[in-house]
Short mmCIF file of C-alpha atoms in Angstrom, two decimals:
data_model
loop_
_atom_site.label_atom_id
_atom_site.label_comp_id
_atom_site.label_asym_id
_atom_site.label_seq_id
_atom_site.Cartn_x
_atom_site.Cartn_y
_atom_site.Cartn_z
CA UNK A 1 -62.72 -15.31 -221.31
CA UNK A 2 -65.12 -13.14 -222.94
CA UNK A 3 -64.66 -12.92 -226.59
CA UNK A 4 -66.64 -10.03 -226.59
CA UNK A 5 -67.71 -6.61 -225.40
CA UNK A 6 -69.97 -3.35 -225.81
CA UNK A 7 -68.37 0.34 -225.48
CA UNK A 8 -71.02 2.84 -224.47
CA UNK A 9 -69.20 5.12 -225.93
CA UNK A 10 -71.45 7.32 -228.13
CA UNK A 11 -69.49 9.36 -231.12
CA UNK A 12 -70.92 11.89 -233.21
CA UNK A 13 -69.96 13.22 -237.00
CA UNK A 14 -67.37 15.88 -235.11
CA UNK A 15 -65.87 13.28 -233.46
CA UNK A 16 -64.63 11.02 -236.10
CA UNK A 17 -60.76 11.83 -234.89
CA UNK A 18 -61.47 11.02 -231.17
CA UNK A 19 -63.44 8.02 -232.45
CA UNK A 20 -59.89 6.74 -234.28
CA UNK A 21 -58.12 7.43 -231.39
CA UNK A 22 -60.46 5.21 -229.67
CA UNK A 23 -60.15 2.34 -231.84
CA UNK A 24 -56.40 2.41 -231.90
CA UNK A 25 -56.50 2.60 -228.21
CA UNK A 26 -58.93 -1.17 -227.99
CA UNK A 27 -56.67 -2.74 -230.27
CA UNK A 28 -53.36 -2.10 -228.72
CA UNK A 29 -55.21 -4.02 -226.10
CA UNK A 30 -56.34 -6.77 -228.50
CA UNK A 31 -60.40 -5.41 -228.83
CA UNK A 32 -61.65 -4.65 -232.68
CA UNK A 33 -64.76 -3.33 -233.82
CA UNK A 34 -66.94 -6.31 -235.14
CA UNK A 35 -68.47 -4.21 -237.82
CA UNK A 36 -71.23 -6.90 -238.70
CA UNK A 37 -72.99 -5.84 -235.31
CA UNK A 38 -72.56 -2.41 -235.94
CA UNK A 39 -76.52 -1.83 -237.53
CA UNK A 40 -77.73 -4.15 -234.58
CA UNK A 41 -76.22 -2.91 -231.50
CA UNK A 42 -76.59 0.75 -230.56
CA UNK A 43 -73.36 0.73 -229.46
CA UNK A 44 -69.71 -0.03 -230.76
CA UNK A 45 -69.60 -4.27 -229.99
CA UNK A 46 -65.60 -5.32 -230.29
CA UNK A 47 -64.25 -8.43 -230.60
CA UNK A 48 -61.13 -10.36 -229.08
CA UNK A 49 -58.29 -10.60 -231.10
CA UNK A 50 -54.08 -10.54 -230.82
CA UNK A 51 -53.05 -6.64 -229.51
CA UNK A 52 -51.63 -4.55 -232.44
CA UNK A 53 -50.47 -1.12 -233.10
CA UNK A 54 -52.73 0.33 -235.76
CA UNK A 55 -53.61 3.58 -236.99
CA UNK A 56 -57.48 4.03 -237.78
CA UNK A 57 -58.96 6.73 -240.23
CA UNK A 58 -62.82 6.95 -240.00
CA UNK A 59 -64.25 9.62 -242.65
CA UNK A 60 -67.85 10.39 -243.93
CA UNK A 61 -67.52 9.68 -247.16
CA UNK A 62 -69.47 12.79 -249.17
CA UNK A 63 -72.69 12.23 -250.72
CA UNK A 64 -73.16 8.62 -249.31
CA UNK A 65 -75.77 7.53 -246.49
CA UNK A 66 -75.57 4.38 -243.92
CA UNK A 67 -77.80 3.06 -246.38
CA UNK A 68 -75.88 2.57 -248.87
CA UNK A 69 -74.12 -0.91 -249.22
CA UNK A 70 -70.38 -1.67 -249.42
CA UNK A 71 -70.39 -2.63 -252.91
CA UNK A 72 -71.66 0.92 -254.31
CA UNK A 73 -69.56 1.96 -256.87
CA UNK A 74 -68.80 5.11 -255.19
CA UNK A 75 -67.63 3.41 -251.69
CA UNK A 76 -65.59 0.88 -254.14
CA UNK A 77 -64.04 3.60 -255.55
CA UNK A 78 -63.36 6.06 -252.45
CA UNK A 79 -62.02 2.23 -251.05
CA UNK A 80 -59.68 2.15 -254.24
CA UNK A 81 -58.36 5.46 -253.75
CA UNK A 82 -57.25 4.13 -249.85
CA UNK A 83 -56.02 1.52 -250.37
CA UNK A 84 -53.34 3.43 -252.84
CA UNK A 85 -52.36 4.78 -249.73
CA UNK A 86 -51.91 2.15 -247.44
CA UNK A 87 -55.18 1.89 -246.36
CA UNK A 88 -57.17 -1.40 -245.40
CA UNK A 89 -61.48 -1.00 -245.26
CA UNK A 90 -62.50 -2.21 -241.90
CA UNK A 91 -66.03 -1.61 -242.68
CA UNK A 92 -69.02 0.17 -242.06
CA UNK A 93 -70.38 1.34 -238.61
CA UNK A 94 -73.56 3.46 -238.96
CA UNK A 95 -72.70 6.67 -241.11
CA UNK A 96 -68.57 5.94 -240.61
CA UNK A 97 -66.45 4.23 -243.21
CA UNK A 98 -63.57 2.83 -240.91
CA UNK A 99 -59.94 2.42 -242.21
CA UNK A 100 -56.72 0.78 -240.57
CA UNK A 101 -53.06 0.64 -241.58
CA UNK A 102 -50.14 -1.23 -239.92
CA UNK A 103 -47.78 1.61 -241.13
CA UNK A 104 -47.95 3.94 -238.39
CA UNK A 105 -46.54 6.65 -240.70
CA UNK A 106 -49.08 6.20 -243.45
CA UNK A 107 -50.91 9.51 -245.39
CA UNK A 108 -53.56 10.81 -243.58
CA UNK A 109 -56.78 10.46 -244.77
CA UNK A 110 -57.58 13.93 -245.39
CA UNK A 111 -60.67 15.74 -247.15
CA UNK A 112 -61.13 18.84 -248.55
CA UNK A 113 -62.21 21.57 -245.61
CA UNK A 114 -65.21 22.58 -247.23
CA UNK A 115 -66.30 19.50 -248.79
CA UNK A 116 -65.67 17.89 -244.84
CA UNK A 117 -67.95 20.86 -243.12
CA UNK A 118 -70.94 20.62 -245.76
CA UNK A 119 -70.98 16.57 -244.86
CA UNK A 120 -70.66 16.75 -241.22
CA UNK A 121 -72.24 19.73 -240.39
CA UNK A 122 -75.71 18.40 -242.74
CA UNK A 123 -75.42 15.66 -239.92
CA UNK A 124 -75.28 17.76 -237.20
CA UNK A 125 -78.51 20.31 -238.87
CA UNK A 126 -80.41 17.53 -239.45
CA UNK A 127 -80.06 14.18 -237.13
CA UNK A 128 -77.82 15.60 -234.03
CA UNK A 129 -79.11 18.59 -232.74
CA UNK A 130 -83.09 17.83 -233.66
CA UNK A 131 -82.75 14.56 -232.00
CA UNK A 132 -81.05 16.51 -228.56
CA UNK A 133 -83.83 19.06 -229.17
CA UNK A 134 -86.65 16.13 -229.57
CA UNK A 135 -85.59 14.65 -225.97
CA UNK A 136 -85.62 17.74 -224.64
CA UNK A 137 -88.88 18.24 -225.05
CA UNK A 138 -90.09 14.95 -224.50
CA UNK A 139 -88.05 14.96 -220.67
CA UNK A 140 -90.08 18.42 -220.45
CA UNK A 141 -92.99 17.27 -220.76
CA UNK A 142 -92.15 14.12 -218.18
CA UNK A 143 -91.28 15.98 -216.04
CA UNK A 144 -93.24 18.81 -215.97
CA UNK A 145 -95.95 15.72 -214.99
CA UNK A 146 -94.36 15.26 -211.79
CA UNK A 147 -94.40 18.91 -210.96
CA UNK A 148 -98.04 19.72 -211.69
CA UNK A 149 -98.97 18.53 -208.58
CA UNK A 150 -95.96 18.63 -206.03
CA UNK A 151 -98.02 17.49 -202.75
CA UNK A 152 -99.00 14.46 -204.73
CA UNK A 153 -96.55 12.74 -207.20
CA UNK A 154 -93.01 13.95 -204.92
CA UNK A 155 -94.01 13.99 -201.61
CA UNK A 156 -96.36 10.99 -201.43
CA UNK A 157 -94.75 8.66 -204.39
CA UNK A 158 -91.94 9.56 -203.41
CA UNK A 159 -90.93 10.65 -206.68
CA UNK A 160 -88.32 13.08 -205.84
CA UNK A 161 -85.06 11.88 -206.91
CA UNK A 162 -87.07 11.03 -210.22
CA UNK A 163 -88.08 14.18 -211.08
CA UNK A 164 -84.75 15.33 -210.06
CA UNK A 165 -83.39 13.14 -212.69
CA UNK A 166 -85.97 14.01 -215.54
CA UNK A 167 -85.05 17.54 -215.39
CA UNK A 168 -81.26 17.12 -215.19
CA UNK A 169 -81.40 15.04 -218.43
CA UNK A 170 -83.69 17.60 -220.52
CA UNK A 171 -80.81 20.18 -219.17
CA UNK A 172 -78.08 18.15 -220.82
CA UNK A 173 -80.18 17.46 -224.15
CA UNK A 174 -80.27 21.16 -223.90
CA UNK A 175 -76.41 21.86 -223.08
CA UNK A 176 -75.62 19.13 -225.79
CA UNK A 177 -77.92 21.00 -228.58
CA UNK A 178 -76.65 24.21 -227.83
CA UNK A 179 -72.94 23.12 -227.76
CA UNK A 180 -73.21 21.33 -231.12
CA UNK A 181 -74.59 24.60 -232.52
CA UNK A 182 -71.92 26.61 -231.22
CA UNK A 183 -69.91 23.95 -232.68
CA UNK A 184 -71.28 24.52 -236.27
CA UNK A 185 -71.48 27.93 -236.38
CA UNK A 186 -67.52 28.11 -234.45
CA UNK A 187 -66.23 25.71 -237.39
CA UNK A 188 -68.05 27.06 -240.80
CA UNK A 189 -66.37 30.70 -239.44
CA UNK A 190 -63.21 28.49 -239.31
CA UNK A 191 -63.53 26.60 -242.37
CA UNK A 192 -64.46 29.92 -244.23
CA UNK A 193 -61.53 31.42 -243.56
CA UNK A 194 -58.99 29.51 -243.82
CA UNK A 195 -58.46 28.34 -240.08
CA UNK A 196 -57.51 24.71 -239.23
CA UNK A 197 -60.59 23.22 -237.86
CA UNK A 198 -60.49 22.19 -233.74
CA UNK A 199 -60.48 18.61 -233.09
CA UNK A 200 -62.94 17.31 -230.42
CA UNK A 201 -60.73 14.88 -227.44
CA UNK A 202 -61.46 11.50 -226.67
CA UNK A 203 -61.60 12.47 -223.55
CA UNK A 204 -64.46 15.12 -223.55
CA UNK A 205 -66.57 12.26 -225.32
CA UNK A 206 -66.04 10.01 -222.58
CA UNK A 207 -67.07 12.56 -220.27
CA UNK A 208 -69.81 13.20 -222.19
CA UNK A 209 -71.13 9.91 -222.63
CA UNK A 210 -70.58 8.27 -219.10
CA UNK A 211 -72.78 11.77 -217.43
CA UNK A 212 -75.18 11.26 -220.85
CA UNK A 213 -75.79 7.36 -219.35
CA UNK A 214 -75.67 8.05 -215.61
CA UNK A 215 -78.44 10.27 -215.77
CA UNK A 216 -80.66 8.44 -218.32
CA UNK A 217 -79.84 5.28 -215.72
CA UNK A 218 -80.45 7.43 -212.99
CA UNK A 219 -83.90 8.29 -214.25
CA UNK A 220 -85.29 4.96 -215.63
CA UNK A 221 -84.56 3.55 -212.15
CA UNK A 222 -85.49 5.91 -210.18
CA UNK A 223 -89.00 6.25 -212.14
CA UNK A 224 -89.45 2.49 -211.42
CA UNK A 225 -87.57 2.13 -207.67
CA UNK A 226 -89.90 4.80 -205.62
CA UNK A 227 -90.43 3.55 -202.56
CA UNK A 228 -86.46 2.30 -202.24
CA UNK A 229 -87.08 -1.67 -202.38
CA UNK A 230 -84.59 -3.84 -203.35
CA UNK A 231 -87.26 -5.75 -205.85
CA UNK A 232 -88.24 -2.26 -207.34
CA UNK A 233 -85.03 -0.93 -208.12
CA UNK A 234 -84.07 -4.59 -210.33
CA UNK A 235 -87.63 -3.95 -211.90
CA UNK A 236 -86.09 -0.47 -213.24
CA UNK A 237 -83.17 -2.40 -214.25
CA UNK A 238 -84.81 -4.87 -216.41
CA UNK A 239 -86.99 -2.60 -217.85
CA UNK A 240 -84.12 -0.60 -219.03
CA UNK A 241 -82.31 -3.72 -220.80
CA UNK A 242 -85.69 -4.38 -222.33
CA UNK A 243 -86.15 -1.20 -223.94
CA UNK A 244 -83.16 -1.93 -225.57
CA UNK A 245 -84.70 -4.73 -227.69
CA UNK A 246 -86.95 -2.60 -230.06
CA UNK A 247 -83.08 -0.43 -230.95
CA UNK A 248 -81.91 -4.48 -231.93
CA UNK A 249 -84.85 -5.65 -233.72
CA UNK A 250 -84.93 -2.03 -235.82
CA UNK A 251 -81.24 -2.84 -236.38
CA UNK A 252 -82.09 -6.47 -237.98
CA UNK A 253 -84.53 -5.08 -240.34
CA UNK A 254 -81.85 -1.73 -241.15
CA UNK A 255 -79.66 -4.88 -242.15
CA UNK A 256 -82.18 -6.49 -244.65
CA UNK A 257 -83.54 -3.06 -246.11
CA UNK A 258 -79.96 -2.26 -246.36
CA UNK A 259 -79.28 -5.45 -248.73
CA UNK A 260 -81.29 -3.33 -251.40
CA UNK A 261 -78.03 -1.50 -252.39
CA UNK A 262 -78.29 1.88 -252.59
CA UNK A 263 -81.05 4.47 -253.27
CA UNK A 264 -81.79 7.75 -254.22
CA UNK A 265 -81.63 10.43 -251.66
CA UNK A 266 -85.01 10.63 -251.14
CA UNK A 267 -85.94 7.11 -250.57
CA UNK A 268 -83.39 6.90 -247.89
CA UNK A 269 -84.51 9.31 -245.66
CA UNK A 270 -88.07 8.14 -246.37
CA UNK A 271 -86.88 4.77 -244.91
CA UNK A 272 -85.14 6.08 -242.19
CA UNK A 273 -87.94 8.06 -241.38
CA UNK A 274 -90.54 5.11 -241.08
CA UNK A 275 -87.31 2.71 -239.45
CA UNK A 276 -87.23 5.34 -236.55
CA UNK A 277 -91.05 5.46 -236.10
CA UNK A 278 -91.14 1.64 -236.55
CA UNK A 279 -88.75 1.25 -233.11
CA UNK A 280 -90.57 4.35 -231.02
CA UNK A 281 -93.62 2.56 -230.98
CA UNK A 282 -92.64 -0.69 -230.82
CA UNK A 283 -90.64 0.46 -227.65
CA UNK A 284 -93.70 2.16 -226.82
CA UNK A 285 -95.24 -1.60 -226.79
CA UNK A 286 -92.89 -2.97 -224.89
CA UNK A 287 -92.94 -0.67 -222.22
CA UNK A 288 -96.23 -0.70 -221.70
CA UNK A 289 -96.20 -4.53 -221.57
CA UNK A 290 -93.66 -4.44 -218.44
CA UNK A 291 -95.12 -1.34 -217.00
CA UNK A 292 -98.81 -1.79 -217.36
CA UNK A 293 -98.67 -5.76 -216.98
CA UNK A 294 -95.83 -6.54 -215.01
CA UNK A 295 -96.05 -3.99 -212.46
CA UNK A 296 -94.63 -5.20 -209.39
CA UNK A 297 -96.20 -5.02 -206.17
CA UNK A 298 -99.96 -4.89 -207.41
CA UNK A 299 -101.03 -8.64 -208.46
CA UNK A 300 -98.80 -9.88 -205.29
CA UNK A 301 -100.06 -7.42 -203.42
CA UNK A 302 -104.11 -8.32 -204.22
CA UNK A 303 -103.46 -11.87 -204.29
CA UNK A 304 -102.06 -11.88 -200.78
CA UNK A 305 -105.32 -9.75 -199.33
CA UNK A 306 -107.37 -12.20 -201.31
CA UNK A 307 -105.72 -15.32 -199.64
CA UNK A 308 -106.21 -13.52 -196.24
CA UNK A 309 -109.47 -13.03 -197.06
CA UNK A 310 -109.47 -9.46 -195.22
CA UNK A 311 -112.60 -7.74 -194.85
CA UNK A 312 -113.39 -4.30 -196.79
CA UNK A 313 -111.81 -2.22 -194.22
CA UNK A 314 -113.90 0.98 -194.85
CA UNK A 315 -117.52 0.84 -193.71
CA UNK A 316 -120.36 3.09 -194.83
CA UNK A 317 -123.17 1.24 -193.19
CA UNK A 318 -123.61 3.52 -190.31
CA UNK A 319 -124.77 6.17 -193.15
CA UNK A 320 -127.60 4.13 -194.41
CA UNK A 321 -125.55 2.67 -197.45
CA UNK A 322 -125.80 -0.81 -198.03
CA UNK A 323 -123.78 -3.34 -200.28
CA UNK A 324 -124.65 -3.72 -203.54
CA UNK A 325 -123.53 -7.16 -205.12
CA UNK A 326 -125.02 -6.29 -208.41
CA UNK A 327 -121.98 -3.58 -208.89
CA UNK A 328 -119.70 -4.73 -206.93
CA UNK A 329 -117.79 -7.46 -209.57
CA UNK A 330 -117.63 -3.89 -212.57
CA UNK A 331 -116.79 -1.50 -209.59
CA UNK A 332 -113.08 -0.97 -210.55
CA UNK A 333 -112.43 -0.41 -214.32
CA UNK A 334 -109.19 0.99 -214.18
CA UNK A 335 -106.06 -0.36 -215.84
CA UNK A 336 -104.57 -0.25 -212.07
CA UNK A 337 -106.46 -2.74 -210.61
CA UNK A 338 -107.27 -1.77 -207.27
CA UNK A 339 -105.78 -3.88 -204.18
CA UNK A 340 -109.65 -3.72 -202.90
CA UNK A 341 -113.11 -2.28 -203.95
CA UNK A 342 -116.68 -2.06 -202.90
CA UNK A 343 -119.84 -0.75 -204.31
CA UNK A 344 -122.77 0.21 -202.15
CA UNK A 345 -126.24 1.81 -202.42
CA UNK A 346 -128.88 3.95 -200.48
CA UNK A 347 -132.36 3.43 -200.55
CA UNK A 348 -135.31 6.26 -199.82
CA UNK A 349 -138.01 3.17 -199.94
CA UNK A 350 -137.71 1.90 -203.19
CA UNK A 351 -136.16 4.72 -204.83
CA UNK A 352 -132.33 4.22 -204.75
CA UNK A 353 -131.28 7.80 -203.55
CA UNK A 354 -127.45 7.50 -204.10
CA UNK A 355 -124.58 4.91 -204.86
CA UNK A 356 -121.03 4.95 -204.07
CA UNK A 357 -117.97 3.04 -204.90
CA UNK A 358 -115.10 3.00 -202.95
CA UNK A 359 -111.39 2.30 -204.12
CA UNK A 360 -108.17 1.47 -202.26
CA UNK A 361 -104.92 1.90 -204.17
CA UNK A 362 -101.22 1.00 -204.27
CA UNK A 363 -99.82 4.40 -205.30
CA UNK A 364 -96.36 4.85 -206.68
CA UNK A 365 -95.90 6.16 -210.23
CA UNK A 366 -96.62 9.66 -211.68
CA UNK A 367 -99.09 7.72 -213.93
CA UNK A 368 -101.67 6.51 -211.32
CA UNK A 369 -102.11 10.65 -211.18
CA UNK A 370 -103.59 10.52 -214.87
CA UNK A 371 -105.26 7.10 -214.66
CA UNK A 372 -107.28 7.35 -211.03
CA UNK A 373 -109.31 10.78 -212.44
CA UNK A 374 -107.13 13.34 -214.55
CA UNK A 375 -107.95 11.41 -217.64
CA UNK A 376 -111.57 10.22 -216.12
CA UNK A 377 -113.98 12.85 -218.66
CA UNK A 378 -113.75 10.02 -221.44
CA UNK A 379 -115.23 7.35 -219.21
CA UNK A 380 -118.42 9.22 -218.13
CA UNK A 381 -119.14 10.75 -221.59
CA UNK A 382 -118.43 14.09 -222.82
CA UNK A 383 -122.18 15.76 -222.09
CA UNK A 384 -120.05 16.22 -218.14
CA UNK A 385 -118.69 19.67 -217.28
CA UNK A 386 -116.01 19.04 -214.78
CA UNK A 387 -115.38 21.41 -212.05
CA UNK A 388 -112.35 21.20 -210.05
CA UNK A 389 -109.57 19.88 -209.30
CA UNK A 390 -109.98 21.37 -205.96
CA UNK A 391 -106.99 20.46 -203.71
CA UNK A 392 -106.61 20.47 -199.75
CA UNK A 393 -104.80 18.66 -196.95
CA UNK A 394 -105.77 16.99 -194.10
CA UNK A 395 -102.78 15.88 -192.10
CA UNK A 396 -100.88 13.66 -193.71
CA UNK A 397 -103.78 13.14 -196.31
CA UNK A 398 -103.56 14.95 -199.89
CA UNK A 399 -107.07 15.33 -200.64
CA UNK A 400 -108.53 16.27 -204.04
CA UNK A 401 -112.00 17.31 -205.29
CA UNK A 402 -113.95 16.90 -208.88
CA UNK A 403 -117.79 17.81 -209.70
CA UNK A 404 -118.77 15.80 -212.83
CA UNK A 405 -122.34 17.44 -214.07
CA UNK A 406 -124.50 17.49 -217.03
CA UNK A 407 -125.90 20.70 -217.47
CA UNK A 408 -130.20 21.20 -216.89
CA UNK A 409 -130.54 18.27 -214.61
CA UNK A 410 -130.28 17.43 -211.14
CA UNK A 411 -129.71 13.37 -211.03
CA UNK A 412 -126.98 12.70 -213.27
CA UNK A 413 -123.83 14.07 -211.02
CA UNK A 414 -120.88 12.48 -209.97
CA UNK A 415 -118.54 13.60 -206.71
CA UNK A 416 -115.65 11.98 -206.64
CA UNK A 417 -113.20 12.24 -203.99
CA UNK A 418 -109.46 11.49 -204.37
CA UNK A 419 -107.18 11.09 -200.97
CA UNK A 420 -103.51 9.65 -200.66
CA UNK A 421 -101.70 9.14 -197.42
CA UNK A 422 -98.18 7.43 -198.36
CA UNK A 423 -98.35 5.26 -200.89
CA UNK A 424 -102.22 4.02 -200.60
CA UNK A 425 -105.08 5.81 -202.66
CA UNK A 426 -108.31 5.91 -201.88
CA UNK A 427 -111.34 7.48 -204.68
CA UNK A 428 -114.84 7.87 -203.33
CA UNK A 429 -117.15 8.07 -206.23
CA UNK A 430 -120.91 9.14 -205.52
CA UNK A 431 -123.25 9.67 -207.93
CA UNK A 432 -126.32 11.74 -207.35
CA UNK A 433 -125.36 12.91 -203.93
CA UNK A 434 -122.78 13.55 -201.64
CA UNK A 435 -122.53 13.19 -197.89
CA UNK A 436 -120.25 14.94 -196.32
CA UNK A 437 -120.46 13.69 -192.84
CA UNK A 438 -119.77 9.59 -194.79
CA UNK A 439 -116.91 11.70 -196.70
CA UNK A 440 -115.50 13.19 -193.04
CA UNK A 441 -116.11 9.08 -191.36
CA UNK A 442 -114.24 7.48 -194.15
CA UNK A 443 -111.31 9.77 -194.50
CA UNK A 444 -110.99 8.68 -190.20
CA UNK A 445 -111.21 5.14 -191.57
CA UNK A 446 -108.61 5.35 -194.00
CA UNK A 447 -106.11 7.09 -191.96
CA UNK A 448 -106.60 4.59 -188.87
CA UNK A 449 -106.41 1.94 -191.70
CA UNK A 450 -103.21 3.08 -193.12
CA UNK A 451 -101.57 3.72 -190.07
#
């Protein structure tokens, strides 16, 4: 029997009433909120314990961060006051100070209007709605990635339902923002004049929260399942449970800092502002690690043509180019390692008259866009004026074009070729010269070689 369980259940500071409700609801069934795993967790944790019928009261108390500790005189004293009324402290969980009483008919916590609105709506000003405005834009950006080139990251990477995704959730950041400002400015009118302020239901913040998860789900997974595999889709899984690791280890040092006691203003928000920096990189790390390094597919992938010991299947010999061994082993510098590569040379007598390096692919993630040649000026020195992208088709082939050139000379170019059938890439880099009939041969080759 498990002793216990997570609610992903998300509450905000206007939904400290629905959040009560909630916790009387859990421990009629015998769950409690272990408030000891409340800075750890990102989400409510309760534990098992004997069903009772409790009322909860959880309150912002004014003038008091998550920072501050327990034992501050002025949480000792709000506790005081409380427990006058028939009040038992719970504890702490993040900016909430949570209250039970077995009297089901006790007084009812209650604050003064005004002195409620200034503490709750500061939260919403300043954490809530930047934070839904902050993953709006970051979801905009994301996805505006996958749209910049249509015929190339949906189509071929099959990126569809991702994008799909990406865009519903920067919708309902939006939605979210703009309701909680219509909340604020709704209840200050309300609070200013007198009106009894409108309570937000349970049931809208379940609602909320399960569409809030189901799309974030929906879009991790899908961003790590195109293609549809079975093996993909628990890659997008695991990756999503260990994002969550950088939220638990910030929690664990939010703990320690939070022994301090409390703090002035100021140095609060300075810590929470270098605590919330601390975990976006350090998920930042982590995600890299299991996207950049684990990346399914690619090492098993290589290793298995390796063991196979398949031949190059592209051949440019017929053109006059040759294999070069001396470039072949630093052909492929890319942080996708490519499944196969080869580097060759022509020769006008002793004068080499052109090189090229060929490429081949596994292509599934919006990424491999920027990596193969969007982000390529840095790696062949900024003196090169790039011309292009040009863009074409050819069948079932998406085929892109870049010029790399320094200005006043005539040797030091670079063509490089980009093509994608499915989910194989192929980049044809020449340097000095291009050759289109090679260019016209090859793309044949790589079609017939990827069915």
């Amino acid at each position: 029997m498990l002793k216990h369980k997570i609610s992903f259940l998300e509450f905000q500071a206007d939904q400290m009433e629905a959040f009560a409700e909630y916790l009387e609801q859990q421990a009629s069934k015998g769950w409690f909120l272990d408030c000891k795993k409340a800075d750890i967790i990102p989400f409510p944790v309760f534990k098992r314990g004997t069903p009772e019928n409790k009322r909860y009261s959880v309150v912002m108390i004014p003038n008091i961060s998550q920072w501050d500790t327990d034992n501050d005189s002025r949480i000792v004293e709000y506790r005081q006051m409380c427990e006058e009324y028939g009040w038992e402290y719970v504890g702490s969980y993040r900016k909430f100070r949570i209250f039970s009483s077995e009297n089901l008919d006790a007084v009812t916590i209650d604050t003064d209007p005004n002195l409620w609105f200034e503490t709750v709506g500061r939260e919403q000003l300043t954490r809530t709605i930047p934070c839904y405005l902050v993953l709006c834009f970051l979801f905009t950006i994301q996805s505006r990635s996958l749209f910049r080139n249509p015929s190339w990251n949906l189509v071929n990477n099959e990126m569809v339902w991702a994008g799909a995704a990406q865009v519903a959730a920067g919708f309902i950041m939006v939605f979210l923002a703009v309701k909680s400002i219509i909340w604020y400015l709704r209840t200050r009118a309300g609070v200013r004049s007198g009106r009894p302020v409108k309570k937000t239901a349970l049931k809208n913040v379940k609602i909320s929260s399960y569409v809030v998860l189901a799309v974030l789900l929906f879009m991790i997974i899908s961003v790590f399942s195109a293609g549809g595999s079975s093996h993909r889709f628990l890659f997008g899984l695991i990756v999503l449970i260990v994002s969550i690791i950088p939220l638990v280890i910030c929690g664990v040092i939010f703990k320690v800092i939070k022994r301090r006691g409390s703090g002035s203003d100021g140095e609060n928000r300075i810590l929470h502002f270098v605590l919330s920096f601390f975990c976006i990189f350090l998920f930042l790390g982590i995600f890299d690690i299991a996207v950049f390094r684990l990346m399914p597919d690619r090492s098993d992938e290589w290793e298995r043509m390796q063991e196979t010991e398949e031949e190059f299947p592209l051949d440019p010999s017929a053109f006059g180019y040759v294999w070069d061994d001396s470039r072949y082993a630093g052909s492929d510098s890319s942080i996708l390692a490519s499944l196969q590569s080869g580097a060759y040379q022509k020769k006008d007598g002793e004068t080499i008259a052109g090189t090229l390096s060929i490429s081949l692919y596994t292509a599934r993630y919006n990424w491999v866009y920027n990596c193969l040649y969007a982000d390529m000026k840095p790696n062949y020195g900024n003196a090169y004026e790039i011309t292009g992208p040009e863009s074409f088709r050819m069948g079932d082939m998406t085929i892109e074009f870049y010029n790399y050139e320094i200005p006043d000379t005539e040797s030091r170019k670079r063509f490089i070729y980009v093509v994608q059938k499915g989910n194989k890439i192929m980049r044809l880099d020449f340097y000095m010269q291009e050759d289109k009939e090679l260019i016209h041969a090859l793309l044949e080759q790589f079609d017939g070689w990827n069915g």
